[in-house]
Amino acid sequence: MDIKQRFLNYATIYTGSSEGSSVTPSTKEQFNLAHELEQEMNEIGLSDVLVDENCYVYGFLPATKGYENCKHIGFIAHLDIVSDFGTREIKPQVVKDYNGNAISLGTSGRFLDTEQFPHLKNALGKTIITTDGNTVLGADDKAGIAEIMTMCSELIEKQIPHGKISICFTPDEEIGHGAALLDLDKFDADYAFTVDGSSPGEI
């Protein structure tokens, strides 16, 4: 499965968090994606995969032979999306070879254009994924999840040498609780990166 298909699969699973909740995760729907990822992580070959009672998803890539003494690196992304716009039925649309014109968002009557979103000019000729205009897309942060999962898959399939790698997908980031119950002892990384940015190559 390529990174685009992964993202499209994840985006259609509703995972809106709720500020009014007093429990973690704040919505049970986040478990739907968590368990989907648990299955996929096991299928591609991660070890010690676990979804805990608070909807934190852990998985690990053991160091390849000869790289056991490398620094232990972690990667984190969040499962939840904002829940304050649209319905729960998220319908991504794919625009191939973007030509610079306004993008119609399904039949919603909404558009994306370069006047309102000038960074679209940087996407000429590329593939753009949007919603149909009736919901958020949830690329924040399901794009990050897709990137991390694809990285793990390629490291395994292409037998690329690496030190130990920890993965964690967290709930409730959009309501400010994303790291509250992350088990740092279990995660066990010397350094970690949150894959949740904007421009390609940005750190």
Coordinates of N, CA and C in Angstrom, one line a residue:
M1 N 0.8 -1.2 0.0 CA 0.0 0.0 0.0 C 0.9 1.3 0.0
D2 N 0.6 2.2 -0.9 CA 1.4 3.4 -0.9 C 0.9 4.4 0.0
I3 N 1.7 5.5 0.2 CA 1.3 6.5 1.2 C 0.0 7.2 0.9
K4 N -0.3 7.4 -0.3 CA -1.6 8.1 -0.7 C -2.8 7.2 -0.2
Q5 N -2.7 5.9 -0.6 CA -3.8 5.0 -0.2 C -3.9 4.9 1.3
R6 N -2.8 4.8 2.0 CA -2.9 4.8 3.5 C -3.6 6.0 4.0
F7 N -3.2 7.2 3.5 CA -3.8 8.4 4.0 C -5.3 8.4 3.7
L8 N -5.7 8.1 2.5 CA -7.1 8.0 2.1 C -7.9 7.1 3.0
N9 N -7.3 5.9 3.3 CA -8.0 5.0 4.2 C -8.2 5.6 5.6
Y10 N -7.1 6.2 6.2 CA -7.2 6.8 7.5 C -8.2 7.9 7.6
A11 N -8.2 8.8 6.5 CA -9.0 10.0 6.5 C -10.5 9.7 6.6
T12 N -10.9 8.6 6.1 CA -12.4 8.3 6.1 C -12.8 7.7 7.5
I13 N -11.9 7.4 8.4 CA -12.3 7.0 9.7 C -12.4 8.2 10.6
Y14 N -13.6 8.4 11.1 CA -13.9 9.6 11.9 C -13.2 9.5 13.3
T15 N -12.5 10.5 13.7 CA -11.8 10.4 15.0 C -11.8 11.8 15.7
G16 N -12.9 12.5 15.5 CA -13.0 13.8 16.2 C -12.9 13.7 17.7
S17 N -12.1 14.5 18.3 CA -12.0 14.6 19.8 C -13.0 15.6 20.4
S18 N -13.2 15.5 21.7 CA -14.3 16.3 22.3 C -13.8 17.1 23.5
E19 N -13.8 18.4 23.5 CA -13.3 19.2 24.6 C -14.1 19.0 25.8
G20 N -15.4 18.6 25.7 CA -16.3 18.5 26.9 C -16.1 17.2 27.6
S21 N -15.2 16.3 27.2 CA -15.1 15.0 27.8 C -14.1 15.1 29.0
S22 N -14.3 14.3 30.0 CA -13.3 14.2 31.1 C -12.5 12.9 31.1
V23 N -12.6 12.1 30.0 CA -11.9 10.8 30.0 C -11.0 10.8 28.8
T24 N -10.0 9.9 28.8 CA -9.1 9.7 27.7 C -9.2 8.3 27.2
P25 N -9.5 8.1 25.9 CA -9.7 9.2 24.9 C -11.0 9.9 25.1
S26 N -11.1 11.1 24.6 CA -12.3 11.9 24.8 C -13.5 11.4 23.9
T27 N -13.2 10.6 22.9 CA -14.3 9.9 22.1 C -13.9 8.5 21.8
K28 N -14.8 7.6 21.8 CA -14.5 6.2 21.5 C -14.2 5.9 20.1
E29 N -14.6 6.9 19.2 CA -14.3 6.7 17.7 C -12.8 6.6 17.5
Q30 N -12.0 7.2 18.3 CA -10.5 7.2 18.1 C -10.0 5.8 18.2
F31 N -10.6 4.9 18.9 CA -10.2 3.5 19.0 C -10.4 2.8 17.6
N32 N -11.3 3.3 16.8 CA -11.5 2.6 15.5 C -10.2 2.7 14.7
L33 N -9.6 3.9 14.6 CA -8.4 4.1 13.9 C -7.2 3.4 14.6
A34 N -7.2 3.5 15.9 CA -6.1 2.9 16.7 C -6.1 1.4 16.4
H35 N -7.2 0.7 16.4 CA -7.2 -0.8 16.2 C -6.9 -1.1 14.7
E36 N -7.3 -0.2 13.8 CA -6.9 -0.4 12.4 C -5.4 -0.3 12.2
L37 N -4.8 0.6 12.9 CA -3.3 0.8 12.9 C -2.6 -0.4 13.6
E38 N -3.2 -0.9 14.7 CA -2.6 -2.0 15.4 C -2.5 -3.2 14.4
Q39 N -3.6 -3.5 13.7 CA -3.6 -4.6 12.8 C -2.5 -4.4 11.7
E40 N -2.5 -3.2 11.1 CA -1.6 -2.9 10.0 C -0.1 -3.0 10.5
M41 N 0.2 -2.5 11.7 CA 1.5 -2.5 12.3 C 2.0 -4.0 12.5
N42 N 1.1 -4.8 12.9 CA 1.4 -6.2 13.0 C 1.7 -6.9 11.7
E43 N 0.8 -6.5 10.7 CA 1.0 -7.1 9.4 C 2.3 -6.7 8.7
I44 N 2.8 -5.4 8.9 CA 4.0 -5.0 8.2 C 5.2 -5.5 9.0
G45 N 5.1 -5.9 10.2 CA 6.2 -6.5 10.9 C 6.8 -5.7 12.1
L46 N 6.0 -4.8 12.6 CA 6.5 -4.1 13.9 C 6.3 -5.1 15.0
S47 N 7.1 -4.8 16.1 CA 7.0 -5.7 17.2 C 6.4 -5.0 18.4
D48 N 5.9 -5.9 19.4 CA 5.3 -5.4 20.7 C 4.3 -4.3 20.4
V49 N 3.4 -4.5 19.4 CA 2.4 -3.6 19.1 C 1.3 -3.6 20.2
L50 N 0.8 -2.4 20.6 CA -0.1 -2.4 21.7 C -1.0 -1.1 21.6
V51 N -2.3 -1.3 21.8 CA -3.2 -0.2 22.0 C -3.6 -0.2 23.5
D52 N -3.2 0.8 24.2 CA -3.6 0.8 25.7 C -5.0 1.3 25.9
E53 N -5.4 1.3 27.2 CA -6.7 1.6 27.6 C -7.1 3.1 27.3
N54 N -6.1 3.9 27.1 CA -6.3 5.3 26.8 C -6.1 5.7 25.3
C55 N -6.0 4.6 24.5 CA -6.0 4.8 23.0 C -4.6 5.3 22.5
Y56 N -3.5 5.0 23.3 CA -2.2 5.3 22.8 C -1.7 4.0 22.1
V57 N -1.2 4.2 20.8 CA -0.8 3.0 20.0 C 0.7 3.0 20.0
Y58 N 1.3 1.9 20.4 CA 2.7 1.7 20.4 C 3.2 0.6 19.5
G59 N 4.3 0.8 18.9 CA 4.9 -0.2 18.1 C 6.4 0.0 17.9
F60 N 7.2 -1.0 17.6 CA 8.6 -0.9 17.6 C 9.3 -1.6 16.5
L61 N 10.4 -1.0 16.0 CA 11.2 -1.7 15.0 C 12.5 -2.0 15.7
P62 N 12.9 -3.2 16.0 CA 14.2 -3.5 16.6 C 15.3 -3.1 15.7
A63 N 16.4 -2.8 16.3 CA 17.6 -2.4 15.5 C 18.0 -3.5 14.6
T64 N 18.5 -3.2 13.4 CA 19.1 -4.2 12.5 C 20.5 -4.6 13.0
K65 N 20.9 -5.8 12.6 CA 22.2 -6.3 13.1 C 23.3 -5.3 12.8
G66 N 24.1 -5.0 13.9 CA 25.2 -4.1 13.8 C 24.9 -2.6 14.1
Y67 N 23.6 -2.4 14.3 CA 23.1 -1.0 14.6 C 22.5 -0.9 16.0
E68 N 22.7 -1.9 16.8 CA 22.1 -2.0 18.1 C 22.5 -0.8 19.1
N69 N 23.7 -0.3 18.8 CA 24.2 0.8 19.7 C 23.9 2.2 19.2
C70 N 23.1 2.3 18.1 CA 22.7 3.6 17.6 C 21.7 4.3 18.6
K71 N 21.6 5.6 18.5 CA 20.6 6.3 19.3 C 19.2 5.8 18.9
H72 N 18.4 5.7 19.9 CA 17.0 5.2 19.7 C 16.1 6.3 19.4
I73 N 15.5 6.3 18.2 CA 14.7 7.4 17.7 C 13.2 7.0 17.7
G74 N 12.4 8.0 18.0 CA 11.0 7.9 18.1 C 10.2 8.8 17.1
F75 N 9.0 8.3 16.7 CA 8.2 9.1 15.8 C 6.8 9.1 16.4
I76 N 6.1 10.3 16.4 CA 4.8 10.5 17.0 C 3.9 11.2 16.1
A77 N 2.6 10.8 16.0 CA 1.6 11.6 15.3 C 0.3 11.3 16.1
H78 N -0.7 12.2 15.8 CA -1.9 12.0 16.6 C -3.1 11.5 15.8
L79 N -4.0 10.8 16.5 CA -5.1 10.1 15.8 C -6.3 11.0 15.6
D80 N -6.5 12.0 16.5 CA -7.7 12.8 16.5 C -7.7 13.9 15.5
I81 N -8.9 14.4 15.1 CA -9.1 15.5 14.3 C -10.0 16.5 15.0
V82 N -10.1 17.8 14.6 CA -11.0 18.7 15.1 C -12.4 18.2 14.8
S83 N -13.4 18.5 15.7 CA -14.7 18.0 15.5 C -15.8 19.1 15.3
D84 N -15.3 20.4 15.0 CA -16.2 21.5 15.0 C -16.7 22.0 13.6
F85 N -16.5 21.1 12.6 CA -17.0 21.5 11.3 C -17.4 20.3 10.5
G86 N -18.7 20.3 10.1 CA -19.1 19.2 9.2 C -19.6 18.0 9.9
T87 N -20.0 17.0 9.1 CA -20.5 15.7 9.6 C -19.4 14.7 9.8
R88 N -19.7 13.5 10.2 CA -18.8 12.5 10.5 C -18.4 11.7 9.2
E89 N -19.1 11.9 8.1 CA -18.8 11.2 6.9 C -17.8 12.0 6.0
I90 N -16.5 11.6 6.2 CA -15.5 12.4 5.5 C -15.2 11.7 4.1
K91 N -15.3 12.6 3.1 CA -15.1 12.1 1.7 C -14.0 12.8 1.0
P92 N -12.7 12.3 1.0 CA -11.6 12.9 0.4 C -11.8 13.0 -1.1
Q93 N -11.3 14.0 -1.8 CA -11.2 14.0 -3.2 C -9.8 14.2 -3.7
V94 N -9.4 13.6 -4.8 CA -8.0 13.6 -5.3 C -8.0 14.4 -6.5
V95 N -7.2 15.5 -6.5 CA -7.0 16.3 -7.7 C -5.6 16.0 -8.3
K96 N -5.5 15.4 -9.4 CA -4.2 15.1 -10.0 C -3.7 16.2 -10.9
D97 N -2.4 16.3 -11.0 CA -1.8 17.3 -11.9 C -2.4 18.7 -11.8
Y98 N -2.4 19.2 -10.6 CA -3.0 20.5 -10.3 C -2.6 21.6 -11.3
N99 N -3.5 22.3 -11.9 CA -3.2 23.2 -13.0 C -3.2 24.7 -12.5
G100 N -3.4 25.0 -11.3 CA -3.4 26.3 -10.8 C -4.7 27.0 -10.7
N101 N -5.8 26.4 -11.2 CA -7.1 27.0 -11.1 C -7.7 26.7 -9.8
A102 N -8.9 27.4 -9.5 CA -9.6 27.1 -8.3 C -10.1 25.7 -8.2
I103 N -10.0 25.1 -7.1 CA -10.4 23.7 -6.9 C -11.8 23.7 -6.3
S104 N -12.8 23.1 -7.0 CA -14.1 23.0 -6.5 C -14.2 21.8 -5.5
L105 N -14.7 22.1 -4.3 CA -14.8 21.1 -3.2 C -16.1 20.4 -3.3
G106 N -16.2 19.3 -4.1 CA -17.4 18.5 -4.4 C -18.5 19.4 -4.8
T107 N -19.7 19.2 -4.2 CA -20.9 19.9 -4.6 C -21.3 20.9 -3.5
S108 N -20.2 21.2 -2.6 CA -20.5 22.1 -1.4 C -20.7 23.5 -1.8
G109 N -20.2 23.9 -3.0 CA -20.2 25.3 -3.3 C -19.0 26.1 -2.8
R110 N -18.1 25.3 -2.2 CA -16.8 25.9 -1.7 C -15.7 25.7 -2.6
F111 N -14.7 26.6 -2.6 CA -13.5 26.5 -3.5 C -12.2 26.8 -2.8
L112 N -11.2 26.2 -3.3 CA -9.8 26.6 -2.9 C -9.2 27.4 -4.1
D113 N -8.7 28.6 -3.8 CA -8.0 29.3 -4.9 C -6.8 29.9 -4.5
T114 N -5.9 30.3 -5.4 CA -4.6 30.8 -5.1 C -4.6 32.2 -4.4
E115 N -5.8 33.0 -4.6 CA -5.9 34.3 -3.9 C -6.0 34.1 -2.4
Q116 N -6.8 33.1 -2.0 CA -7.0 32.9 -0.6 C -5.9 32.0 0.0
F117 N -5.4 31.1 -0.8 CA -4.4 30.1 -0.4 C -3.2 30.2 -1.4
P118 N -2.4 31.2 -1.2 CA -1.3 31.4 -2.2 C -0.3 30.3 -2.3
H119 N -0.2 29.5 -1.2 CA 0.8 28.4 -1.2 C 0.4 27.3 -2.2
L120 N -0.9 27.4 -2.8 CA -1.3 26.4 -3.8 C -0.4 26.5 -5.0
K121 N 0.2 27.7 -5.3 CA 1.0 27.9 -6.4 C 2.2 27.0 -6.4
N122 N 2.6 26.5 -5.2 CA 3.8 25.6 -5.1 C 3.4 24.2 -5.4
A123 N 2.1 24.0 -5.7 CA 1.7 22.6 -5.9 C 1.3 22.3 -7.4
L124 N 1.7 23.2 -8.3 CA 1.4 23.1 -9.7 C 2.0 21.7 -10.2
G125 N 1.2 21.0 -10.9 CA 1.6 19.7 -11.4 C 1.5 18.5 -10.4
K126 N 1.2 18.8 -9.2 CA 1.2 17.8 -8.2 C -0.2 17.3 -7.9
T127 N -0.3 16.3 -7.1 CA -1.6 15.7 -6.6 C -2.0 16.4 -5.3
I128 N -3.2 16.9 -5.3 CA -3.7 17.5 -4.1 C -4.9 16.7 -3.6
I129 N -5.0 16.5 -2.3 CA -6.1 15.8 -1.7 C -6.9 16.8 -0.8
T130 N -8.2 16.9 -1.0 CA -9.0 17.8 -0.3 C -10.2 17.1 0.2
T131 N -11.1 17.7 1.0 CA -12.4 17.2 1.3 C -13.4 17.5 0.2
D132 N -14.6 17.1 0.4 CA -15.7 17.5 -0.6 C -16.3 18.8 -0.1
G133 N -15.7 19.5 0.9 CA -16.2 20.8 1.3 C -17.2 20.7 2.5
N134 N -17.6 19.5 2.8 CA -18.6 19.4 3.9 C -18.0 19.0 5.3
T135 N -16.8 18.7 5.3 CA -16.1 18.3 6.6 C -14.7 18.8 6.5
V136 N -14.0 18.7 7.6 CA -12.5 18.8 7.6 C -12.0 17.5 6.9
L137 N -10.7 17.6 6.4 CA -10.1 16.4 5.8 C -9.5 15.5 6.9
G138 N -8.8 16.2 7.9 CA -8.1 15.4 8.9 C -6.7 15.0 8.5
A139 N -6.1 15.8 7.5 CA -4.7 15.6 7.2 C -3.8 15.9 8.4
D140 N -4.3 16.8 9.3 CA -3.8 17.0 10.6 C -4.4 16.0 11.6
D141 N -3.9 14.9 11.9 CA -2.5 14.5 11.5 C -2.4 13.1 10.9
K142 N -3.5 12.8 10.1 CA -3.5 11.5 9.5 C -2.4 11.4 8.4
A143 N -2.0 12.6 7.8 CA -0.9 12.6 6.9 C 0.4 12.2 7.6
G144 N 0.5 12.6 8.8 CA 1.7 12.2 9.6 C 1.7 10.7 9.9
I145 N 0.5 10.2 10.3 CA 0.4 8.7 10.5 C 0.8 8.0 9.2
A146 N 0.3 8.4 8.1 CA 0.6 7.7 6.8 C 2.1 7.8 6.5
E147 N 2.7 8.9 6.8 CA 4.1 9.0 6.6 C 4.9 8.1 7.4
I148 N 4.6 8.0 8.7 CA 5.3 7.1 9.7 C 5.1 5.6 9.3
M149 N 3.9 5.3 9.0 CA 3.6 3.9 8.6 C 4.3 3.5 7.3
T150 N 4.4 4.4 6.4 CA 5.0 4.1 5.1 C 6.5 4.0 5.3
M151 N 7.1 4.9 6.2 CA 8.5 4.8 6.5 C 8.8 3.4 7.1
C152 N 8.0 2.9 8.1 CA 8.2 1.6 8.7 C 8.2 0.5 7.7
S153 N 7.2 0.6 6.8 CA 7.0 -0.4 5.8 C 8.2 -0.5 4.9
E154 N 8.7 0.7 4.5 CA 9.8 0.7 3.5 C 11.1 0.2 4.2
L155 N 11.3 0.6 5.4 CA 12.5 0.2 6.2 C 12.6 -1.4 6.2
I156 N 11.4 -2.0 6.4 CA 11.3 -3.4 6.6 C 11.5 -4.1 5.2
E157 N 10.7 -3.6 4.2 CA 10.6 -4.2 2.9 C 12.0 -4.1 2.2
K158 N 12.6 -3.0 2.3 CA 13.9 -2.7 1.6 C 15.1 -3.1 2.4
Q159 N 14.9 -3.6 3.6 CA 15.9 -4.0 4.5 C 17.0 -2.9 4.7
I160 N 16.5 -1.7 5.0 CA 17.4 -0.6 5.2 C 17.9 -0.6 6.7
P161 N 19.2 -0.5 6.9 CA 19.7 -0.6 8.2 C 19.3 0.6 9.1
H162 N 19.0 0.3 10.4 CA 18.5 1.4 11.3 C 18.7 0.9 12.7
G163 N 18.8 1.9 13.6 CA 18.8 1.6 15.0 C 17.3 1.3 15.5
K164 N 17.1 1.1 16.8 CA 15.8 0.8 17.3 C 14.9 2.1 17.0
I165 N 13.7 1.8 16.6 CA 12.7 2.9 16.3 C 11.4 2.7 17.1
S166 N 11.0 3.7 17.8 CA 9.7 3.6 18.5 C 8.7 4.4 17.8
I167 N 7.5 3.9 17.8 CA 6.3 4.6 17.2 C 5.2 4.8 18.2
C168 N 4.6 6.0 18.3 CA 3.4 6.1 19.1 C 2.4 7.0 18.4
F169 N 1.2 6.6 18.3 CA 0.1 7.4 17.9 C -0.8 7.8 19.0
T170 N -1.0 9.0 19.2 CA -1.7 9.5 20.5 C -3.1 10.1 20.2
P171 N -4.0 10.0 21.2 CA -5.3 10.6 21.1 C -5.3 12.1 21.6
D172 N -6.4 12.8 21.2 CA -6.8 14.0 21.9 C -5.8 15.2 21.8
E173 N -4.9 15.2 20.8 CA -4.0 16.3 20.6 C -4.7 17.6 20.3
E174 N -5.8 17.5 19.6 CA -6.5 18.7 19.2 C -7.2 19.4 20.4
I175 N -7.3 18.7 21.5 CA -7.9 19.4 22.7 C -6.8 19.5 23.8
G176 N -5.5 19.4 23.4 CA -4.4 19.7 24.3 C -4.0 18.6 25.2
H177 N -4.4 17.4 25.0 CA -4.1 16.3 25.9 C -3.2 15.2 25.3
G178 N -2.7 15.5 24.1 CA -2.0 14.5 23.3 C -0.9 13.7 24.0
A179 N -0.1 14.4 24.8 CA 1.1 13.8 25.5 C 0.8 13.5 26.9
A180 N -0.4 13.8 27.4 CA -0.6 13.7 28.9 C -0.4 12.3 29.4
L181 N -0.8 11.2 28.7 CA -0.6 9.9 29.2 C 0.3 9.0 28.4
L182 N 1.2 9.7 27.6 CA 2.2 8.9 26.9 C 3.2 8.3 27.8
D183 N 3.3 7.0 27.7 CA 4.2 6.2 28.7 C 5.7 6.4 28.1
L184 N 6.4 7.3 28.7 CA 7.8 7.5 28.2 C 8.7 6.3 28.5
D185 N 8.5 5.6 29.5 CA 9.3 4.4 29.8 C 9.0 3.3 28.7
K186 N 7.8 3.2 28.3 CA 7.4 2.2 27.3 C 8.0 2.7 25.9
F187 N 7.8 4.0 25.6 CA 8.2 4.6 24.4 C 9.7 4.5 24.2
D188 N 10.4 4.8 25.3 CA 11.9 4.5 25.4 C 12.7 5.0 24.2
A189 N 12.7 6.3 23.9 CA 13.5 6.9 22.8 C 14.4 7.9 23.4
D190 N 15.6 8.0 22.8 CA 16.6 9.0 23.1 C 16.1 10.4 22.6
Y191 N 15.6 10.3 21.3 CA 15.1 11.5 20.7 C 13.8 11.1 19.9
A192 N 12.9 12.1 19.8 CA 11.7 11.8 19.0 C 11.2 13.0 18.2
F193 N 10.5 12.7 17.2 CA 10.0 13.7 16.3 C 8.5 13.6 16.2
T194 N 7.8 14.7 16.3 CA 6.4 14.7 16.0 C 6.2 15.0 14.6
V195 N 5.6 14.1 13.8 CA 5.4 14.3 12.4 C 4.1 15.0 12.2
D196 N 4.1 16.3 12.2 CA 2.9 17.1 12.2 C 3.2 18.6 11.8
G197 N 3.7 18.7 10.6 CA 4.2 20.1 10.1 C 3.4 20.6 8.9
S198 N 4.0 21.5 8.2 CA 3.3 22.0 7.0 C 4.1 21.9 5.7
S199 N 5.2 22.6 5.6 CA 6.0 22.6 4.3 C 6.9 21.3 4.3
P200 N 7.0 20.7 3.1 CA 7.9 19.6 2.9 C 9.3 20.0 3.3
G201 N 9.9 19.1 4.1 CA 11.3 19.3 4.6 C 11.4 20.1 5.8
E202 N 10.3 20.6 6.3 CA 10.3 21.5 7.5 C 10.6 20.6 8.8
I203 N 11.5 21.1 9.6 CA 11.7 20.4 10.9 C 11.5 21.4 12.0

